[in-house]
mmCIF file of C-alpha atoms in Angstrom:
data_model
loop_
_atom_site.group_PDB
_atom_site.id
_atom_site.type_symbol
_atom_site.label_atom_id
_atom_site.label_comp_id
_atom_site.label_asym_id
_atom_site.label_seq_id
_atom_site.Cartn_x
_atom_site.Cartn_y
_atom_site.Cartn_z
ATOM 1 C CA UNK A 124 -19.896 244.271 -61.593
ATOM 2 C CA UNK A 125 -20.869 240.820 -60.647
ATOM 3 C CA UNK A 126 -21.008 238.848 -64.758
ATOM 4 C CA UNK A 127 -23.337 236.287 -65.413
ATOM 5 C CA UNK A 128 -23.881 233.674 -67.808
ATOM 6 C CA UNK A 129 -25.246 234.741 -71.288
ATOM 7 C CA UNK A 130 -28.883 234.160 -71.266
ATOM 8 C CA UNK A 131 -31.883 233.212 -73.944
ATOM 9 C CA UNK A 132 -33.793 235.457 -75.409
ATOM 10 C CA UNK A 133 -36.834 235.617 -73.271
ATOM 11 C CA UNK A 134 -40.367 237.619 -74.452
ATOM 12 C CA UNK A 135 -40.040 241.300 -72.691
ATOM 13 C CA UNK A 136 -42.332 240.401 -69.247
ATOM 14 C CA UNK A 137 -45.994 241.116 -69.424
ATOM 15 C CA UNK A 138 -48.050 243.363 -66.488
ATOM 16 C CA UNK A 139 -50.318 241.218 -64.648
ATOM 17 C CA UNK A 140 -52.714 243.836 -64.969
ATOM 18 C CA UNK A 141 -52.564 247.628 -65.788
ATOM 19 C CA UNK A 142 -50.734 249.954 -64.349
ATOM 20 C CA UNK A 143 -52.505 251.831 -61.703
ATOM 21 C CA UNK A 144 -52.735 255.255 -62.287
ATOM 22 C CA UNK A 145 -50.743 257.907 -59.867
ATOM 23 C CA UNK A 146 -53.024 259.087 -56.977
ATOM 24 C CA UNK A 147 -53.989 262.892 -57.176
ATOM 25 C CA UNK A 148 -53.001 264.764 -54.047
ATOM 26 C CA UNK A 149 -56.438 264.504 -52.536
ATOM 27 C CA UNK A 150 -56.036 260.517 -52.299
ATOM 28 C CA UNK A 151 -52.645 260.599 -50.375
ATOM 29 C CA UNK A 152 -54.276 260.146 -47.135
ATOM 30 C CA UNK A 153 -52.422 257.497 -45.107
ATOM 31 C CA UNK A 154 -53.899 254.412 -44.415
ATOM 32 C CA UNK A 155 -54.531 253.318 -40.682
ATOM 33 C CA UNK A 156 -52.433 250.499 -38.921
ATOM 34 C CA UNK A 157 -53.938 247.191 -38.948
ATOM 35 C CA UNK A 158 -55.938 246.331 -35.971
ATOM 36 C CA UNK A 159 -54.747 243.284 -33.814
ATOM 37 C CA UNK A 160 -56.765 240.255 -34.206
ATOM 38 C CA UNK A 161 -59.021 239.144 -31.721
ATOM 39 C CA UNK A 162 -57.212 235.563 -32.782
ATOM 40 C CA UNK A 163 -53.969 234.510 -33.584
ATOM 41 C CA UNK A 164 -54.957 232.218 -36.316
ATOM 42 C CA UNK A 165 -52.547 230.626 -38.794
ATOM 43 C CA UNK A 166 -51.823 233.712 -41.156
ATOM 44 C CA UNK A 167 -52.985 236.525 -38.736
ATOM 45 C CA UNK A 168 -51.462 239.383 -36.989
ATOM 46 C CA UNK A 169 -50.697 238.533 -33.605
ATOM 47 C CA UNK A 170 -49.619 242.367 -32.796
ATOM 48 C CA UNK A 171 -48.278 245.480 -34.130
ATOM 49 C CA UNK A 172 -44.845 245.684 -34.447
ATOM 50 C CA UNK A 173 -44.152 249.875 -34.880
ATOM 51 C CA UNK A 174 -45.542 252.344 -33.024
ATOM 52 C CA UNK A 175 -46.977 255.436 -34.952
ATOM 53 C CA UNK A 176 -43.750 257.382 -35.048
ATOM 54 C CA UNK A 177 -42.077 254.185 -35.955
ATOM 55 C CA UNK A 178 -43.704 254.329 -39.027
ATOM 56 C CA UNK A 179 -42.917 258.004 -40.621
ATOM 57 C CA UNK A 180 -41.182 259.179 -43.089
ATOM 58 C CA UNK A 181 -39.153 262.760 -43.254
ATOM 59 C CA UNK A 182 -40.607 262.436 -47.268
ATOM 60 C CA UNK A 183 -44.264 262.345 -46.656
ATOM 61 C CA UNK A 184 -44.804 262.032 -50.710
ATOM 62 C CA UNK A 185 -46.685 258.927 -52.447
ATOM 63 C CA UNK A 186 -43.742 256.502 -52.935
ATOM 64 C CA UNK A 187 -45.357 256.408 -56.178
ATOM 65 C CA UNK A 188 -44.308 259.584 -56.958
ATOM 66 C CA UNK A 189 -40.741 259.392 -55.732
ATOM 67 C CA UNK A 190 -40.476 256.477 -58.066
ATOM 68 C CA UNK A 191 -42.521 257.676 -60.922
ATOM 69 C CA UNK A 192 -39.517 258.281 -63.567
ATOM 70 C CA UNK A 193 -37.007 254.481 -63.763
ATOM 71 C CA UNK A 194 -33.929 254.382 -61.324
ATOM 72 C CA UNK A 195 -31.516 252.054 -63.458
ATOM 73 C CA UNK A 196 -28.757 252.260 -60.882
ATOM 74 C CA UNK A 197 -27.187 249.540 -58.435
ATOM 75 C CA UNK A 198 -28.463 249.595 -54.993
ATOM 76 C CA UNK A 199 -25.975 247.493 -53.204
ATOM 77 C CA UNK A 200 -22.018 246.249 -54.392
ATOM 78 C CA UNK A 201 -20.465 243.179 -56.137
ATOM 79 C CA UNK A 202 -19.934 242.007 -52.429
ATOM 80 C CA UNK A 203 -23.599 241.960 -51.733
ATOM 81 C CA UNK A 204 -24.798 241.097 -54.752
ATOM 82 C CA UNK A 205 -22.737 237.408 -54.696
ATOM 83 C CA UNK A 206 -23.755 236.599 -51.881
ATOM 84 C CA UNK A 207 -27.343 237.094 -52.078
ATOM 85 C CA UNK A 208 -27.161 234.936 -55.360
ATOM 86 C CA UNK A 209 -25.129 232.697 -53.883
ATOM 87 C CA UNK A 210 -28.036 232.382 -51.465
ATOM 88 C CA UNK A 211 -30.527 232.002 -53.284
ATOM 89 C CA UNK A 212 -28.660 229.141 -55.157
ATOM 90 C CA UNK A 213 -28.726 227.405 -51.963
ATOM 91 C CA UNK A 214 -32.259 227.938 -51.074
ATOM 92 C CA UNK A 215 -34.054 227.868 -53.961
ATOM 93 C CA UNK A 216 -35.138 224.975 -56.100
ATOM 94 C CA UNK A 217 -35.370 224.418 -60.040
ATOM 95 C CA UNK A 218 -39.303 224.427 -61.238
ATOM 96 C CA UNK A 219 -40.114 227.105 -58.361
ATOM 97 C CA UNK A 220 -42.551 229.755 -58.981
ATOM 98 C CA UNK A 221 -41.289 233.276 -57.320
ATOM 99 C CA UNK A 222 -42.692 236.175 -56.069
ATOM 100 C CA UNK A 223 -40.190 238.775 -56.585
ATOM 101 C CA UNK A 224 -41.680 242.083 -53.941
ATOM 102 C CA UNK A 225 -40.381 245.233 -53.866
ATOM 103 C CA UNK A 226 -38.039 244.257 -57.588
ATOM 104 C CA UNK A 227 -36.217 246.518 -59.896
ATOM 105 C CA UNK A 228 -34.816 246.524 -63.237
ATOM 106 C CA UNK A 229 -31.924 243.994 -62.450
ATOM 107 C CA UNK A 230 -32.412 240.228 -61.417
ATOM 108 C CA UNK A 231 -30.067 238.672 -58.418
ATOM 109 C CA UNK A 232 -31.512 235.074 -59.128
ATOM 110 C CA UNK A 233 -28.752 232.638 -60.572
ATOM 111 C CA UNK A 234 -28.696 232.328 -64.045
ATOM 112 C CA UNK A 235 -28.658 228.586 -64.223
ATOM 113 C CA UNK A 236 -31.467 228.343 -62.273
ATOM 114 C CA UNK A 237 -34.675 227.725 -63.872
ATOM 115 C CA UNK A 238 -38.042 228.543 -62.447
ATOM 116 C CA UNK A 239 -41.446 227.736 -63.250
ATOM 117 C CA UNK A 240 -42.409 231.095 -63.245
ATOM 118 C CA UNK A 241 -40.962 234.511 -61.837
ATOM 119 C CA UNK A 242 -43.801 237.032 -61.092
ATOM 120 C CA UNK A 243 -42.163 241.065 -59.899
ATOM 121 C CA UNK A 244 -43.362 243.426 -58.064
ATOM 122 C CA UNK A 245 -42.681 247.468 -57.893
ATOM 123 C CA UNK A 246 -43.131 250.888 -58.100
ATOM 124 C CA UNK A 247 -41.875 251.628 -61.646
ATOM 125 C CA UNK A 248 -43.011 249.615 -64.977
ATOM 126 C CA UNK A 249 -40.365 251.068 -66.810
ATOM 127 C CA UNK A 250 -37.612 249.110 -64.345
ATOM 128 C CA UNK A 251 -40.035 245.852 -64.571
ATOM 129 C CA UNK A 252 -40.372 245.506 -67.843
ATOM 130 C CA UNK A 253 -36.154 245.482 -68.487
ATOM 131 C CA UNK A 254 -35.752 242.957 -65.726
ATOM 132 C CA UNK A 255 -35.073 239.367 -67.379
ATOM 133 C CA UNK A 256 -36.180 237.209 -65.422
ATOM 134 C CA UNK A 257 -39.819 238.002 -64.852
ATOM 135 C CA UNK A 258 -42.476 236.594 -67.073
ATOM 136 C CA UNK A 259 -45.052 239.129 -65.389
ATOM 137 C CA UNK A 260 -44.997 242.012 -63.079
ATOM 138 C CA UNK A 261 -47.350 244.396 -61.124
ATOM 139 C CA UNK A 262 -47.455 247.684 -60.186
ATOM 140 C CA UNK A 263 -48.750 248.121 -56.901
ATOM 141 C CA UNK A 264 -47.641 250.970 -53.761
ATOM 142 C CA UNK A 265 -47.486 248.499 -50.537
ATOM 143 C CA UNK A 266 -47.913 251.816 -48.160
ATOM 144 C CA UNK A 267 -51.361 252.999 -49.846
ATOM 145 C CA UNK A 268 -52.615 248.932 -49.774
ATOM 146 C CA UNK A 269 -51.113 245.928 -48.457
ATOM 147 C CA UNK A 270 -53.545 243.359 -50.329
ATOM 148 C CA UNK A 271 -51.775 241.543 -52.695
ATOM 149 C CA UNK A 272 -54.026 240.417 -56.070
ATOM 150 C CA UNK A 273 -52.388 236.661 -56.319
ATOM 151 C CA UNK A 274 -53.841 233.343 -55.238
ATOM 152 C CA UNK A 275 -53.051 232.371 -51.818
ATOM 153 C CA UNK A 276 -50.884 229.294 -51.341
ATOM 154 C CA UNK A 277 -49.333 229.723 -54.994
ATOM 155 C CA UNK A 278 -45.916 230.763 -54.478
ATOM 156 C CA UNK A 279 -42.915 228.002 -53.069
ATOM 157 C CA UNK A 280 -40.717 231.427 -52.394
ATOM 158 C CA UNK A 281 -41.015 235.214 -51.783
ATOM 159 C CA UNK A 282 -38.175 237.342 -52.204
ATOM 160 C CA UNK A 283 -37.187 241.605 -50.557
ATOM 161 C CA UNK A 284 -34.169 242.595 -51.569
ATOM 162 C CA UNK A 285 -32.743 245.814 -50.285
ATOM 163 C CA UNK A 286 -36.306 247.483 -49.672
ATOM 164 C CA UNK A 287 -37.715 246.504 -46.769
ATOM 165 C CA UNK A 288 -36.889 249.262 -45.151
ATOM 166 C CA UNK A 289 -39.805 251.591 -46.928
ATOM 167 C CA UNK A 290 -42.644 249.041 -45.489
ATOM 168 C CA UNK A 291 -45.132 251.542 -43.750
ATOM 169 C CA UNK A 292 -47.476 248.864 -42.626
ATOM 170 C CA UNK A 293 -45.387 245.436 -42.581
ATOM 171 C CA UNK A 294 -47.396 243.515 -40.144
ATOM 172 C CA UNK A 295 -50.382 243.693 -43.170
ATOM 173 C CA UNK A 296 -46.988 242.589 -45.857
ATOM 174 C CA UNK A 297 -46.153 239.508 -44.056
ATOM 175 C CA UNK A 298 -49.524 238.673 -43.197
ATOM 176 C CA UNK A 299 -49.507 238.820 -47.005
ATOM 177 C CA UNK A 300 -46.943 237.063 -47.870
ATOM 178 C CA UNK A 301 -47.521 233.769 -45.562
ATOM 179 C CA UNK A 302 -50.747 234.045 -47.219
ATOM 180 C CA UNK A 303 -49.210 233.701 -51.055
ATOM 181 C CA UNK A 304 -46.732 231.062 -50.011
ATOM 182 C CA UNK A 305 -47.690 227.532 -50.437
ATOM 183 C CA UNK A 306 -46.981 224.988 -47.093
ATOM 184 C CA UNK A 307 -43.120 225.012 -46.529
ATOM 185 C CA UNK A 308 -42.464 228.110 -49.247
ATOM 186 C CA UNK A 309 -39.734 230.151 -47.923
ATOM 187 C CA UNK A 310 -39.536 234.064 -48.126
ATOM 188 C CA UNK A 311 -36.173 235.716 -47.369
ATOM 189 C CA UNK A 312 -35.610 239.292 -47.196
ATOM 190 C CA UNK A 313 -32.483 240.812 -47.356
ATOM 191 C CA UNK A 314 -30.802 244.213 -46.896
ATOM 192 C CA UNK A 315 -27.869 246.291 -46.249
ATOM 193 C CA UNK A 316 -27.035 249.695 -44.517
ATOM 194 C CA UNK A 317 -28.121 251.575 -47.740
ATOM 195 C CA UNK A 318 -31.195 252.985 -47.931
ATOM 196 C CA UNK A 319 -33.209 256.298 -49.708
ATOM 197 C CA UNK A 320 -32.568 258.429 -46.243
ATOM 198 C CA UNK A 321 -35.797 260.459 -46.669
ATOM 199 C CA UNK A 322 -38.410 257.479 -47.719
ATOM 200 C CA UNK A 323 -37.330 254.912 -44.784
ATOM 201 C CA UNK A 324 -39.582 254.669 -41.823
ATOM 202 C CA UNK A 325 -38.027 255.901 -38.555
ATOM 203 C CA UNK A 326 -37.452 252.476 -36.715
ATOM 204 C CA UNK A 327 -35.175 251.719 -39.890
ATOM 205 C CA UNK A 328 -33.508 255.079 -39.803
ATOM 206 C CA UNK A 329 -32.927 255.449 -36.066
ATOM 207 C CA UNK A 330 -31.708 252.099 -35.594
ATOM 208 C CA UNK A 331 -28.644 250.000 -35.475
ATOM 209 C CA UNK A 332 -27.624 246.916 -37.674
ATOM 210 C CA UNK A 333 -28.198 244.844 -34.998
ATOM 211 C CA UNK A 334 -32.212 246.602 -34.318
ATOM 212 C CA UNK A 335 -32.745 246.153 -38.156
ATOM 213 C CA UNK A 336 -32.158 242.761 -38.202
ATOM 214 C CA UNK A 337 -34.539 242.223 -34.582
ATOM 215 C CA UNK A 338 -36.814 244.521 -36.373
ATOM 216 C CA UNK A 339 -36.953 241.988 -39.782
ATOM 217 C CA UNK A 340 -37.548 238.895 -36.951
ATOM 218 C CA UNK A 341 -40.096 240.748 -35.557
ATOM 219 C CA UNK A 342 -41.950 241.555 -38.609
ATOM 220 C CA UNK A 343 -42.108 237.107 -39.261
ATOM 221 C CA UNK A 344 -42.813 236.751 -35.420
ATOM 222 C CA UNK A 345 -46.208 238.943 -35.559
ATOM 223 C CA UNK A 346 -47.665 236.784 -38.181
ATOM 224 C CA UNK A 347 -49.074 233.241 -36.650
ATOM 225 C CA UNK A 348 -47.572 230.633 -38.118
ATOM 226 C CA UNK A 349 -44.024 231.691 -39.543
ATOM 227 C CA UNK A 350 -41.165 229.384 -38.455
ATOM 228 C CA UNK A 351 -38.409 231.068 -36.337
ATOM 229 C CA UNK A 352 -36.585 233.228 -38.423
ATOM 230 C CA UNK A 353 -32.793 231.869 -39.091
ATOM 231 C CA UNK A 354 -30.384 234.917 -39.783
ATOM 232 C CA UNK A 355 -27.833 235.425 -42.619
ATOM 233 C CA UNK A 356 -24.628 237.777 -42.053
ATOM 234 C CA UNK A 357 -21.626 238.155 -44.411
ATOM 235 C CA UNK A 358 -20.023 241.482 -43.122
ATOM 236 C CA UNK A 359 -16.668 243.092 -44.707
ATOM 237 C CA UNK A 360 -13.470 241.523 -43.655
ATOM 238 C CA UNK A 361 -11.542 243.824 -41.306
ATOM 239 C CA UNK A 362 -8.044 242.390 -42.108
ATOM 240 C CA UNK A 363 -6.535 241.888 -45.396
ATOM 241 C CA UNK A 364 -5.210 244.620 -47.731
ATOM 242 C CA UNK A 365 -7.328 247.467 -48.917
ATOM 243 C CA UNK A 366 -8.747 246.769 -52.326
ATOM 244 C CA UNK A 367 -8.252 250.689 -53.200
ATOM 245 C CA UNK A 368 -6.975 254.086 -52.244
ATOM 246 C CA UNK A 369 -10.698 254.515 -51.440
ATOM 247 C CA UNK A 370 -10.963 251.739 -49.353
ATOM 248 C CA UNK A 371 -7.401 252.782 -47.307
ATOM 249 C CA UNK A 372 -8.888 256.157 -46.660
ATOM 250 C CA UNK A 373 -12.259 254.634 -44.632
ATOM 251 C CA UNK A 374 -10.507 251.917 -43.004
ATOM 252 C CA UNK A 375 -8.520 254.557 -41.549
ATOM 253 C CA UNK A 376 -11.498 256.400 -40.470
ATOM 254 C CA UNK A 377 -12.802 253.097 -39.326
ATOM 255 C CA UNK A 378 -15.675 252.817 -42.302
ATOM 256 C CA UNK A 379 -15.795 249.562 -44.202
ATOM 257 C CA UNK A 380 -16.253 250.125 -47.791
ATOM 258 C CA UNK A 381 -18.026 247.037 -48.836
ATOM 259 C CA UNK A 382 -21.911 247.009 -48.247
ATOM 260 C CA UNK A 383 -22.394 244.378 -45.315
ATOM 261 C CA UNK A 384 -25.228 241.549 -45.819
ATOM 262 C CA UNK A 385 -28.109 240.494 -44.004
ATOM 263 C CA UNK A 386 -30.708 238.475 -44.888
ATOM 264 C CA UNK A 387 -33.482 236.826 -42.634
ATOM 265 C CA UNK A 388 -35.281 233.586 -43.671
ATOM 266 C CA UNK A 389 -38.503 232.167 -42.426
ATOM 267 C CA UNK A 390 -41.219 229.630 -43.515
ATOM 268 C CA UNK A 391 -44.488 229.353 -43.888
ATOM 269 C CA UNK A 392 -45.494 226.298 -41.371
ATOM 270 C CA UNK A 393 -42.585 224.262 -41.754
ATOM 271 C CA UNK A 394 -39.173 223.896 -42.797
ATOM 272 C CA UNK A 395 -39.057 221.185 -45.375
ATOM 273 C CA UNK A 396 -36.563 218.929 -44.652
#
């Protein structure tokens, strides 16, 4: 596993507000896509992105419920891990404050990095409340409603890691998100090939790497005022000798071991300089 540097004793982080409780079986009516915008103003939807099949799931369930007891596991490998911190340390600046969407228990921020303030966001209090590096966190299911409860312009960077691919409605998300980021803040969302099979939307689990990285560029494109995306790939080396008997066995069946990494990167007006 990917060590870090020993850190400080930090106060266990705080919910922004309290925990919403879990929808009875009567409320888990699905809500309706947003409509397009008459206008494209900055901020705004400039058109849907996933068609209505696009958009289900095989597991029709309240993703609250799928995540109502704490999953303290490791979604992606070493591999990925170091090189999403290792992006971050590049893109991210000291005195920051974060918006951490769609976080878990563990923190893939660099530990000498020191932020203003880290705020998380989830499906599971439990997993919040152990991760270290936020000083507050929120409980919130992005499929029921989009709105987010924060400030607008208050955030210099918004971060997805590994669970974008659950997004129901994310034209609403990133219509969001540019709205939380302050002038030039930067939100990158990563991901993988991993996902929870049965609670990813059909244009993620139907499609290729290469349509779920379009599909990420799409989702900045729709909202006016997001600079062109820029696209991040790190994929496992083909040559070199196989780290394991495991990994002999798939590259002889022609499967890569290692979790591949993608990550696309846009801005909110501007790319500062």
């Amino acid at each position: 596993m990917l060590c870090t540097a020993p850190q400080p004793l930090r106060p266990r982080p705080r919910p922004l507000w309290p925990v919403a409780p879990r929808c009875s079986s009567s409320d888990n009516a699905q809500p309706s896509p947003p409509p397009p915008p008459s206008a494209a103003a900055a901020g705004g939807i400039r058109r849907l992105v996933l068609p209505p099949e696009g958009r289900a799931k095989l597991d029709p369930r309240p993703d609250r419920d799928f995540y109502a007891f704490p999953r303290l596991v490791t979604h992606v490998d070493d591999g990925f891990i170091a090189a999403l911190t290792g992006l971050y340390r590049e893109r991210l600046r000291a005195g920051w404050d974060v918006l951490d969407l769609m976080s878990s228990w563990v923190s893939h921020l660099p530990p000498e990095l020191r932020l203003r303030r880290v705020v998380g966001h989830g499906l599971n209090a439990q997993e919040l409340a152990r991760n270290p590096r936020l000083d507050a966190f929120f409980v919130k299911d992005l499929n029921e409603e989009q709105q987010l409860a924060l400030e607008g312009g208050s955030f210099d960077a918004v971060l997805c890691t590994v669970s974008v691919q659950y997004l129901q409605y994310p034209e609403k998300v990133f219509a969001e998100i540019f709205r939380v980021l302050k002038p030039g803040g930067v939100c990158i969302v990563s991901f993988s090939n991993r996902m929870f099979y049965e609670k990813a939307i059909g244009a993620w689990r139907e499609g290729t790497a290469y349509s779920r990285v379009q599909l990420v560029t799409q989702y900045f494109q729709c909202v006016e005022g997001f600079t062109q995306p820029e696209v991040v790939r790190e994929l496992p080396a083909a040559g070199g000798s196989p780290a394991s008997p495991l990994d002999a066995v798939m590259r002889l069946f022609g499967m890569a071991s290692s979790d591949p990494f993608y990550a696309v990167i846009s801005y909110r007006n501007f790319k500062p300089m």
